[in-house]
Amino acid sequence: MHMVRVSMRGLAFAAGLATLLATGAAQAQAPSFFRIGTGSAGGTYYPIGGILANAISCPPGAPCREPGATAGVPGLIAVAQATQGSVQNVNLIQSGNAESGFSQSDVSHWAFTGTGLFENRPKADRIRFMAHLFPEHIHAVVRRDSTVQRLQDLRGRRIAVGLQASGARIGSEMILEAAGMRGAFTPEYINQQQGTERMQDRGIDATLTVVGYPAAAFSEFCSRTGCRILSFSPPEMDAVIAKAPFYGRGVIPRTAYEGLEADVPTLTVGAVWLVSAAVSEATVYEITKALWSDVSRGLLDRGHAKGREIVRQNALQGRGEVPYHPGAERFYREAGLIQ
């Protein structure tokens, strides 16, 4: 048997080489992708999703959490995906085809509990709550030269109520029913961008949807064609809130869209960020930390008017019965938002 002599210098060199190789392998490892289901073009979910994807991302090799660099999660690449909105996003998370997505707070509650819209359907038991983002406002938009002055004037008219798989459609139909309009109008299952195009051509009479202001499709329409937004009476609001207590009262300010002559009383519902229970606690903790960082605060403030309403003090609103994701819950406990 031959004896092999290994010097201490040789051992040190081998150890150093192993460390370098391990570091290089870690840096060269494949990135971790994180999909965010948002909404359709012309709405608010999609642009907000793009801003948040940028905020939480830090691809392999990029400087992370250093002065002047992103506050994103090391190795994470988040991607904002256009979808039909709340209902589809819940289904994408439940089926494993998205790691996260945005939803109206009423839709997420109904999905998890198997009630309301999801009654007699399998519960979406894989969704978890990560954060409340911003309030969404009901927009009932008509042309400025329309003879329609209130919801009841839409009887017998053609109304864009949102895509089939969207929470916007559910909200629109609920509101019209509360106004005594059930079965008294012709629904068009199109998004707000398509709705404004059809109103421009006088193919439909109104677009009714749930979206955070200012929505790009309505901003363009109001500037180009001229618009009015119908207000809601207290009894109409009471009827909707009695059926869906997730709704609240709010106002679309006169300054939200060109040509509005006064603030518009309307209904609101929260937009929340859901995440799959299959995503690790460590990953969601780091994403939540990145979301509420000072760097992300700057991106949100500069990126979209609605971004300024995404604030940490409202982070826990709109959860309903949906459980916290353990990673998000850990962050909020450390931040003192959960006792």
mmCIF file of C-alpha atoms in Angstrom:
data_model
loop_
_atom_site.group_PDB
_atom_site.id
_atom_site.type_symbol
_atom_site.label_atom_id
_atom_site.label_comp_id
_atom_site.label_asym_id
_atom_site.label_seq_id
_atom_site.Cartn_x
_atom_site.Cartn_y
_atom_site.Cartn_z
ATOM 1 C CA MET A 1 0.000 0.000 0.000
ATOM 2 C CA HIS A 2 1.347 3.404 -0.949
ATOM 3 C CA MET A 3 1.163 6.231 1.552
ATOM 4 C CA VAL A 4 0.122 9.661 0.192
ATOM 5 C CA ARG A 5 1.537 12.721 1.901
ATOM 6 C CA VAL A 6 -0.671 15.802 1.809
ATOM 7 C CA SER A 7 0.735 19.072 3.086
ATOM 8 C CA MET A 8 -1.277 21.580 5.116
ATOM 9 C CA ARG A 9 -0.766 24.077 2.273
ATOM 10 C CA GLY A 10 -2.332 21.570 -0.119
ATOM 11 C CA LEU A 11 -5.312 21.074 2.161
ATOM 12 C CA ALA A 12 -5.819 24.813 2.439
ATOM 13 C CA PHE A 13 -5.662 25.206 -1.330
ATOM 14 C CA ALA A 14 -8.179 22.400 -1.844
ATOM 15 C CA ALA A 15 -10.551 23.898 0.696
ATOM 16 C CA GLY A 16 -10.291 27.314 -0.921
ATOM 17 C CA LEU A 17 -10.917 25.858 -4.369
ATOM 18 C CA ALA A 18 -13.986 24.018 -3.099
ATOM 19 C CA THR A 19 -15.329 27.248 -1.631
ATOM 20 C CA LEU A 20 -14.805 29.116 -4.898
ATOM 21 C CA LEU A 21 -16.482 26.354 -6.886
ATOM 22 C CA ALA A 22 -19.443 26.282 -4.490
ATOM 23 C CA THR A 23 -19.796 30.060 -4.691
ATOM 24 C CA GLY A 24 -19.638 29.974 -8.467
ATOM 25 C CA ALA A 25 -22.240 27.220 -8.617
ATOM 26 C CA ALA A 26 -24.562 29.182 -6.349
ATOM 27 C CA GLN A 27 -24.190 32.285 -8.507
ATOM 28 C CA ALA A 28 -24.789 30.279 -11.667
ATOM 29 C CA GLN A 29 -27.865 28.501 -10.342
ATOM 30 C CA ALA A 30 -31.147 28.903 -12.148
ATOM 31 C CA PRO A 31 -33.318 31.795 -10.952
ATOM 32 C CA SER A 32 -36.519 31.234 -9.026
ATOM 33 C CA PHE A 33 -39.590 32.442 -10.932
ATOM 34 C CA PHE A 34 -42.634 33.900 -9.186
ATOM 35 C CA ARG A 35 -45.768 34.493 -11.260
ATOM 36 C CA ILE A 36 -48.263 37.235 -10.364
ATOM 37 C CA GLY A 37 -51.745 36.967 -11.902
ATOM 38 C CA THR A 38 -52.991 40.511 -12.492
ATOM 39 C CA GLY A 39 -55.789 41.688 -14.804
ATOM 40 C CA SER A 40 -56.520 42.889 -18.303
ATOM 41 C CA ALA A 41 -54.883 45.710 -20.228
ATOM 42 C CA GLY A 42 -56.445 49.067 -19.475
ATOM 43 C CA GLY A 43 -57.117 48.267 -15.831
ATOM 44 C CA THR A 44 -55.097 48.873 -12.670
ATOM 45 C CA TYR A 45 -54.018 45.349 -11.666
ATOM 46 C CA TYR A 46 -51.694 44.913 -14.642
ATOM 47 C CA PRO A 47 -49.557 48.076 -14.261
ATOM 48 C CA ILE A 48 -49.444 47.672 -10.471
ATOM 49 C CA GLY A 49 -48.372 44.056 -11.000
ATOM 50 C CA GLY A 50 -45.500 45.211 -13.191
ATOM 51 C CA ILE A 51 -44.306 47.666 -10.548
ATOM 52 C CA LEU A 52 -44.488 45.069 -7.775
ATOM 53 C CA ALA A 53 -42.770 42.423 -9.907
ATOM 54 C CA ASN A 54 -39.902 44.853 -10.371
ATOM 55 C CA ALA A 55 -39.878 45.707 -6.670
ATOM 56 C CA ILE A 56 -39.537 42.134 -5.396
ATOM 57 C CA SER A 57 -37.182 40.814 -8.097
ATOM 58 C CA CYS A 58 -33.411 40.509 -7.875
ATOM 59 C CA PRO A 59 -32.078 38.138 -10.569
ATOM 60 C CA PRO A 60 -28.981 36.000 -9.903
ATOM 61 C CA GLY A 61 -25.851 38.094 -10.232
ATOM 62 C CA ALA A 62 -27.593 41.418 -9.624
ATOM 63 C CA PRO A 63 -26.799 43.473 -6.501
ATOM 64 C CA CYS A 64 -29.515 42.898 -3.916
ATOM 65 C CA ARG A 65 -30.372 44.994 -0.898
ATOM 66 C CA GLU A 66 -27.342 47.211 -1.203
ATOM 67 C CA PRO A 67 -27.290 51.014 -1.284
ATOM 68 C CA GLY A 68 -28.653 52.131 -4.647
ATOM 69 C CA ALA A 69 -29.728 48.599 -5.611
ATOM 70 C CA THR A 70 -33.041 46.751 -5.654
ATOM 71 C CA ALA A 71 -34.646 45.654 -2.386
ATOM 72 C CA GLY A 72 -35.844 42.489 -4.121
ATOM 73 C CA VAL A 73 -35.393 38.888 -3.048
ATOM 74 C CA PRO A 74 -31.987 37.466 -4.091
ATOM 75 C CA GLY A 75 -32.368 35.036 -6.999
ATOM 76 C CA LEU A 76 -36.061 35.827 -7.543
ATOM 77 C CA ILE A 77 -37.542 36.874 -10.883
ATOM 78 C CA ALA A 78 -41.194 37.927 -10.568
ATOM 79 C CA VAL A 79 -43.371 38.104 -13.672
ATOM 80 C CA ALA A 80 -46.685 39.997 -13.953
ATOM 81 C CA GLN A 81 -49.103 38.038 -16.146
ATOM 82 C CA ALA A 82 -52.185 39.520 -17.820
ATOM 83 C CA THR A 83 -55.333 37.586 -16.841
ATOM 84 C CA GLN A 84 -59.102 38.025 -16.707
ATOM 85 C CA GLY A 85 -58.867 39.192 -13.090
ATOM 86 C CA SER A 86 -59.845 38.020 -9.613
ATOM 87 C CA VAL A 87 -61.685 34.773 -10.321
ATOM 88 C CA GLN A 88 -59.114 33.497 -12.796
ATOM 89 C CA ASN A 89 -56.270 34.480 -10.473
ATOM 90 C CA VAL A 90 -57.778 32.466 -7.622
ATOM 91 C CA ASN A 91 -58.170 29.491 -9.960
ATOM 92 C CA LEU A 92 -54.589 29.845 -11.231
ATOM 93 C CA ILE A 93 -53.238 29.750 -7.679
ATOM 94 C CA GLN A 94 -55.465 26.827 -6.714
ATOM 95 C CA SER A 95 -54.381 24.802 -9.760
ATOM 96 C CA GLY A 96 -50.694 25.552 -9.279
ATOM 97 C CA ASN A 97 -50.423 27.613 -12.466
ATOM 98 C CA ALA A 98 -49.427 30.791 -10.614
ATOM 99 C CA GLU A 99 -47.605 31.400 -7.365
ATOM 100 C CA SER A 100 -49.660 34.492 -6.572
ATOM 101 C CA GLY A 101 -52.301 36.872 -7.880
ATOM 102 C CA PHE A 102 -54.453 39.894 -7.147
ATOM 103 C CA SER A 103 -58.096 39.584 -6.154
ATOM 104 C CA GLN A 104 -61.009 41.585 -4.895
ATOM 105 C CA SER A 105 -61.374 40.855 -1.194
ATOM 106 C CA ASP A 106 -64.931 39.581 -1.616
ATOM 107 C CA VAL A 107 -63.899 37.108 -4.326
ATOM 108 C CA SER A 108 -60.998 35.750 -2.252
ATOM 109 C CA HIS A 109 -63.278 35.264 0.779
ATOM 110 C CA TRP A 110 -65.955 33.499 -1.263
ATOM 111 C CA ALA A 111 -63.342 31.320 -2.968
ATOM 112 C CA PHE A 112 -61.750 30.122 0.266
ATOM 113 C CA THR A 113 -65.028 29.498 2.097
ATOM 114 C CA GLY A 114 -66.955 28.083 -0.874
ATOM 115 C CA THR A 115 -69.720 30.659 -0.439
ATOM 116 C CA GLY A 116 -71.249 33.430 -2.545
ATOM 117 C CA LEU A 117 -69.903 33.231 -6.068
ATOM 118 C CA PHE A 118 -68.181 29.903 -5.238
ATOM 119 C CA GLU A 119 -71.173 28.223 -3.598
ATOM 120 C CA ASN A 120 -71.472 24.540 -4.592
ATOM 121 C CA ARG A 121 -67.959 24.649 -6.023
ATOM 122 C CA PRO A 122 -64.753 23.191 -4.531
ATOM 123 C CA LYS A 123 -63.140 25.554 -2.043
ATOM 124 C CA ALA A 124 -59.953 27.291 -3.110
ATOM 125 C CA ASP A 125 -58.140 26.038 -0.019
ATOM 126 C CA ARG A 126 -54.635 26.705 -1.328
ATOM 127 C CA ILE A 127 -54.897 30.496 -1.376
ATOM 128 C CA ARG A 128 -53.267 32.477 1.410
ATOM 129 C CA PHE A 129 -53.311 36.176 2.271
ATOM 130 C CA MET A 130 -50.146 38.218 1.820
ATOM 131 C CA ALA A 131 -51.233 41.880 1.710
ATOM 132 C CA HIS A 132 -54.017 44.380 1.111
ATOM 133 C CA LEU A 133 -52.978 46.708 -1.695
ATOM 134 C CA PHE A 134 -55.542 49.456 -2.373
ATOM 135 C CA PRO A 135 -59.273 50.179 -2.506
ATOM 136 C CA GLU A 136 -61.005 49.657 -5.847
ATOM 137 C CA HIS A 137 -63.911 51.831 -6.936
ATOM 138 C CA ILE A 138 -67.022 50.996 -8.906
ATOM 139 C CA HIS A 139 -66.934 52.898 -12.197
ATOM 140 C CA ALA A 140 -70.237 53.287 -14.082
ATOM 141 C CA VAL A 141 -69.032 55.193 -17.137
ATOM 142 C CA VAL A 142 -71.068 56.650 -20.009
ATOM 143 C CA ARG A 143 -70.328 59.079 -22.807
ATOM 144 C CA ARG A 144 -70.569 62.736 -21.846
ATOM 145 C CA ASP A 145 -73.326 63.224 -24.433
ATOM 146 C CA SER A 146 -75.342 60.200 -23.193
ATOM 147 C CA THR A 147 -78.905 60.727 -21.977
ATOM 148 C CA VAL A 148 -78.229 58.308 -19.089
ATOM 149 C CA GLN A 149 -78.111 60.117 -15.744
ATOM 150 C CA ARG A 150 -78.514 57.273 -13.205
ATOM 151 C CA LEU A 151 -78.297 53.485 -13.071
ATOM 152 C CA GLN A 152 -82.024 53.008 -13.656
ATOM 153 C CA ASP A 153 -81.691 54.837 -16.980
ATOM 154 C CA LEU A 154 -79.658 51.858 -18.232
ATOM 155 C CA ARG A 155 -82.777 49.679 -18.362
ATOM 156 C CA GLY A 156 -82.923 48.001 -21.755
ATOM 157 C CA ARG A 157 -79.394 49.157 -22.644
ATOM 158 C CA ARG A 158 -76.194 47.296 -23.525
ATOM 159 C CA ILE A 159 -73.656 47.369 -20.686
ATOM 160 C CA ALA A 160 -70.065 46.112 -20.552
ATOM 161 C CA VAL A 161 -69.899 44.271 -17.216
ATOM 162 C CA GLY A 162 -66.399 42.716 -17.342
ATOM 163 C CA LEU A 163 -64.885 39.472 -18.547
ATOM 164 C CA GLN A 164 -66.665 36.222 -17.697
ATOM 165 C CA ALA A 165 -64.022 35.023 -15.221
ATOM 166 C CA SER A 166 -63.463 38.365 -13.516
ATOM 167 C CA GLY A 167 -64.508 39.677 -10.130
ATOM 168 C CA ALA A 168 -65.513 42.855 -11.955
ATOM 169 C CA ARG A 169 -68.383 40.989 -13.638
ATOM 170 C CA ILE A 170 -69.646 39.666 -10.306
ATOM 171 C CA GLY A 171 -69.576 43.128 -8.756
ATOM 172 C CA SER A 172 -71.222 44.740 -11.755
ATOM 173 C CA GLU A 173 -74.097 42.269 -11.869
ATOM 174 C CA MET A 174 -74.630 42.474 -8.101
ATOM 175 C CA ILE A 175 -74.827 46.255 -8.242
ATOM 176 C CA LEU A 176 -77.236 46.297 -11.174
ATOM 177 C CA GLU A 177 -79.429 43.751 -9.390
ATOM 178 C CA ALA A 178 -79.427 45.931 -6.252
ATOM 179 C CA ALA A 179 -80.587 48.826 -8.428
ATOM 180 C CA GLY A 180 -83.576 46.752 -9.574
ATOM 181 C CA MET A 181 -82.044 45.968 -12.960
ATOM 182 C CA ARG A 182 -81.851 42.180 -12.844
ATOM 183 C CA GLY A 183 -82.584 40.844 -16.333
ATOM 184 C CA ALA A 184 -83.373 44.362 -17.565
ATOM 185 C CA PHE A 185 -80.192 44.964 -19.567
ATOM 186 C CA THR A 186 -78.000 43.240 -22.146
ATOM 187 C CA PRO A 187 -74.606 42.296 -20.689
ATOM 188 C CA GLU A 188 -71.444 42.459 -22.763
ATOM 189 C CA TYR A 189 -68.644 40.328 -21.296
ATOM 190 C CA ILE A 190 -65.704 42.513 -22.238
ATOM 191 C CA ASN A 191 -63.048 44.379 -20.280
ATOM 192 C CA GLN A 192 -62.929 48.125 -19.723
ATOM 193 C CA GLN A 193 -60.574 48.736 -22.656
ATOM 194 C CA GLN A 194 -62.952 46.973 -25.031
ATOM 195 C CA GLY A 195 -65.894 48.668 -23.336
ATOM 196 C CA THR A 196 -64.543 52.164 -23.954
ATOM 197 C CA GLU A 197 -63.827 51.284 -27.573
ATOM 198 C CA ARG A 198 -67.408 50.088 -28.013
ATOM 199 C CA MET A 199 -68.748 53.235 -26.291
ATOM 200 C CA GLN A 200 -66.591 55.325 -28.625
ATOM 201 C CA ASP A 201 -68.368 53.672 -31.569
ATOM 202 C CA ARG A 202 -71.756 53.876 -29.799
ATOM 203 C CA GLY A 203 -71.983 50.086 -29.847
ATOM 204 C CA ILE A 204 -72.814 49.958 -26.122
ATOM 205 C CA ASP A 205 -74.275 52.446 -23.663
ATOM 206 C CA ALA A 206 -72.133 52.052 -20.539
ATOM 207 C CA THR A 207 -69.191 50.272 -18.953
ATOM 208 C CA LEU A 208 -69.587 49.129 -15.350
ATOM 209 C CA THR A 209 -66.566 47.704 -13.575
ATOM 210 C CA VAL A 210 -64.553 47.521 -10.362
ATOM 211 C CA VAL A 211 -61.132 49.110 -10.790
ATOM 212 C CA GLY A 212 -58.766 51.418 -8.995
ATOM 213 C CA TYR A 213 -58.706 54.953 -10.331
ATOM 214 C CA PRO A 214 -57.241 56.265 -12.506
ATOM 215 C CA ALA A 215 -57.727 53.322 -14.898
ATOM 216 C CA ALA A 216 -55.830 53.823 -18.153
ATOM 217 C CA ALA A 217 -58.755 52.850 -20.387
ATOM 218 C CA PHE A 218 -61.070 55.397 -18.764
ATOM 219 C CA SER A 219 -58.405 58.102 -18.662
ATOM 220 C CA GLU A 220 -57.957 57.784 -22.412
ATOM 221 C CA PHE A 221 -61.681 57.616 -23.101
ATOM 222 C CA CYS A 222 -62.539 60.631 -20.951
ATOM 223 C CA SER A 223 -59.781 62.667 -22.547
ATOM 224 C CA ARG A 224 -60.570 61.652 -26.127
ATOM 225 C CA THR A 225 -64.370 61.344 -26.181
ATOM 226 C CA GLY A 226 -65.640 62.885 -22.964
ATOM 227 C CA CYS A 227 -67.226 60.932 -20.145
ATOM 228 C CA ARG A 228 -69.458 61.025 -17.115
ATOM 229 C CA ILE A 229 -69.380 58.647 -14.149
ATOM 230 C CA LEU A 230 -72.730 57.814 -12.588
ATOM 231 C CA SER A 231 -73.022 58.271 -8.832
ATOM 232 C CA PHE A 232 -74.695 55.819 -6.442
ATOM 233 C CA SER A 233 -77.527 56.795 -4.134
ATOM 234 C CA PRO A 234 -77.377 55.861 -0.415
ATOM 235 C CA PRO A 235 -80.174 53.240 -0.821
ATOM 236 C CA GLU A 236 -78.305 51.604 -3.727
ATOM 237 C CA MET A 237 -75.127 51.465 -1.654
ATOM 238 C CA ASP A 238 -77.014 50.070 1.357
ATOM 239 C CA ALA A 239 -78.546 47.310 -0.779
ATOM 240 C CA VAL A 240 -75.152 46.200 -2.094
ATOM 241 C CA ILE A 241 -73.429 46.385 1.299
ATOM 242 C CA ALA A 242 -76.227 44.333 2.900
ATOM 243 C CA LYS A 243 -75.556 41.564 0.385
ATOM 244 C CA ALA A 244 -71.758 41.891 0.350
ATOM 245 C CA PRO A 245 -70.335 43.526 3.500
ATOM 246 C CA PHE A 246 -66.893 43.654 1.882
ATOM 247 C CA TYR A 247 -68.114 46.706 -0.010
ATOM 248 C CA GLY A 248 -67.790 50.160 1.454
ATOM 249 C CA ARG A 249 -68.530 53.744 0.509
ATOM 250 C CA GLY A 250 -66.013 55.865 -1.319
ATOM 251 C CA VAL A 251 -65.523 58.682 -3.782
ATOM 252 C CA ILE A 252 -63.928 58.999 -7.200
ATOM 253 C CA PRO A 253 -62.500 62.526 -7.025
ATOM 254 C CA ARG A 254 -63.251 65.090 -9.697
ATOM 255 C CA THR A 255 -59.539 65.211 -10.520
ATOM 256 C CA ALA A 256 -59.320 61.478 -11.322
ATOM 257 C CA TYR A 257 -60.436 61.898 -14.950
ATOM 258 C CA GLU A 258 -60.511 64.776 -17.373
ATOM 259 C CA GLY A 259 -63.873 66.507 -17.654
ATOM 260 C CA LEU A 260 -65.487 65.366 -14.392
ATOM 261 C CA GLU A 261 -67.428 68.233 -12.869
ATOM 262 C CA ALA A 262 -67.749 66.901 -9.300
ATOM 263 C CA ASP A 263 -66.640 64.123 -6.978
ATOM 264 C CA VAL A 264 -68.584 60.899 -7.599
ATOM 265 C CA PRO A 265 -70.010 58.924 -4.615
ATOM 266 C CA THR A 266 -69.532 55.231 -5.298
ATOM 267 C CA LEU A 267 -68.784 51.821 -3.766
ATOM 268 C CA THR A 268 -65.373 50.367 -2.978
ATOM 269 C CA VAL A 269 -63.856 46.935 -2.386
ATOM 270 C CA GLY A 270 -60.298 46.013 -1.404
ATOM 271 C CA ALA A 271 -57.689 44.638 -3.793
ATOM 272 C CA VAL A 272 -55.563 42.001 -2.036
ATOM 273 C CA TRP A 273 -52.427 40.057 -2.984
ATOM 274 C CA LEU A 274 -52.879 36.307 -2.566
ATOM 275 C CA VAL A 275 -50.141 33.697 -2.609
ATOM 276 C CA SER A 276 -50.126 29.916 -2.862
ATOM 277 C CA ALA A 277 -49.780 27.869 0.310
ATOM 278 C CA ALA A 278 -47.162 25.841 -1.614
ATOM 279 C CA VAL A 279 -44.694 28.751 -1.662
ATOM 280 C CA SER A 280 -42.203 28.406 1.162
ATOM 281 C CA GLU A 281 -42.452 30.450 4.344
ATOM 282 C CA ALA A 282 -38.951 31.829 3.794
ATOM 283 C CA THR A 283 -39.746 33.030 0.271
ATOM 284 C CA VAL A 284 -43.016 34.748 1.219
ATOM 285 C CA TYR A 285 -41.346 36.346 4.237
ATOM 286 C CA GLU A 286 -38.673 37.848 1.962
ATOM 287 C CA ILE A 287 -41.254 38.964 -0.630
ATOM 288 C CA THR A 288 -43.361 40.665 2.054
ATOM 289 C CA LYS A 289 -40.226 42.341 3.393
ATOM 290 C CA ALA A 290 -39.353 43.572 -0.116
ATOM 291 C CA LEU A 291 -42.920 44.796 -0.708
ATOM 292 C CA TRP A 292 -42.820 47.077 2.336
ATOM 293 C CA SER A 293 -39.245 48.306 1.881
ATOM 294 C CA ASP A 294 -38.314 51.957 1.409
ATOM 295 C CA VAL A 295 -37.055 51.195 -2.105
ATOM 296 C CA SER A 296 -40.414 49.689 -3.111
ATOM 297 C CA ARG A 297 -42.125 52.714 -1.554
ATOM 298 C CA GLY A 298 -40.324 54.917 -4.055
ATOM 299 C CA LEU A 299 -41.222 52.668 -7.000
ATOM 300 C CA LEU A 300 -44.903 52.668 -6.023
ATOM 301 C CA ASP A 301 -45.049 56.422 -5.478
ATOM 302 C CA ARG A 302 -43.468 57.148 -8.864
ATOM 303 C CA GLY A 303 -44.981 54.320 -10.881
ATOM 304 C CA HIS A 304 -48.768 54.748 -10.646
ATOM 305 C CA ALA A 305 -51.293 57.018 -8.945
ATOM 306 C CA LYS A 306 -52.784 54.001 -7.158
ATOM 307 C CA GLY A 307 -49.343 52.993 -5.937
ATOM 308 C CA ARG A 308 -49.416 55.823 -3.426
ATOM 309 C CA GLU A 309 -52.387 54.126 -1.720
ATOM 310 C CA ILE A 310 -50.439 50.893 -1.139
ATOM 311 C CA VAL A 311 -49.338 51.556 2.431
ATOM 312 C CA ARG A 312 -48.134 49.318 5.248
ATOM 313 C CA GLN A 313 -50.685 50.572 7.780
ATOM 314 C CA ASN A 314 -53.502 49.132 5.629
ATOM 315 C CA ALA A 315 -51.676 45.883 4.849
ATOM 316 C CA LEU A 316 -54.017 43.639 6.860
ATOM 317 C CA GLN A 317 -57.366 44.932 5.569
ATOM 318 C CA GLY A 318 -59.738 42.820 3.466
ATOM 319 C CA ARG A 319 -58.489 39.389 4.560
ATOM 320 C CA GLY A 320 -61.889 37.935 5.436
ATOM 321 C CA GLU A 321 -61.560 34.242 6.307
ATOM 322 C CA VAL A 322 -58.477 33.662 4.140
ATOM 323 C CA PRO A 323 -55.567 32.581 6.397
ATOM 324 C CA TYR A 324 -52.298 34.483 6.450
ATOM 325 C CA HIS A 325 -49.435 32.803 4.656
ATOM 326 C CA PRO A 326 -47.000 31.876 7.460
ATOM 327 C CA GLY A 327 -44.227 33.897 5.814
ATOM 328 C CA ALA A 328 -46.342 37.038 5.625
ATOM 329 C CA GLU A 329 -47.659 36.507 9.154
ATOM 330 C CA ARG A 330 -44.095 36.250 10.483
ATOM 331 C CA PHE A 331 -43.172 39.545 8.839
ATOM 332 C CA TYR A 332 -46.252 41.342 10.193
ATOM 333 C CA ARG A 333 -45.634 40.034 13.715
ATOM 334 C CA GLU A 334 -42.037 41.227 13.598
ATOM 335 C CA ALA A 335 -43.258 44.600 12.275
ATOM 336 C CA GLY A 336 -45.751 44.899 15.151
ATOM 337 C CA LEU A 337 -48.856 44.843 12.934
ATOM 338 C CA ILE A 338 -50.028 41.539 14.468
ATOM 339 C CA GLN A 339 -49.815 41.162 18.227
#
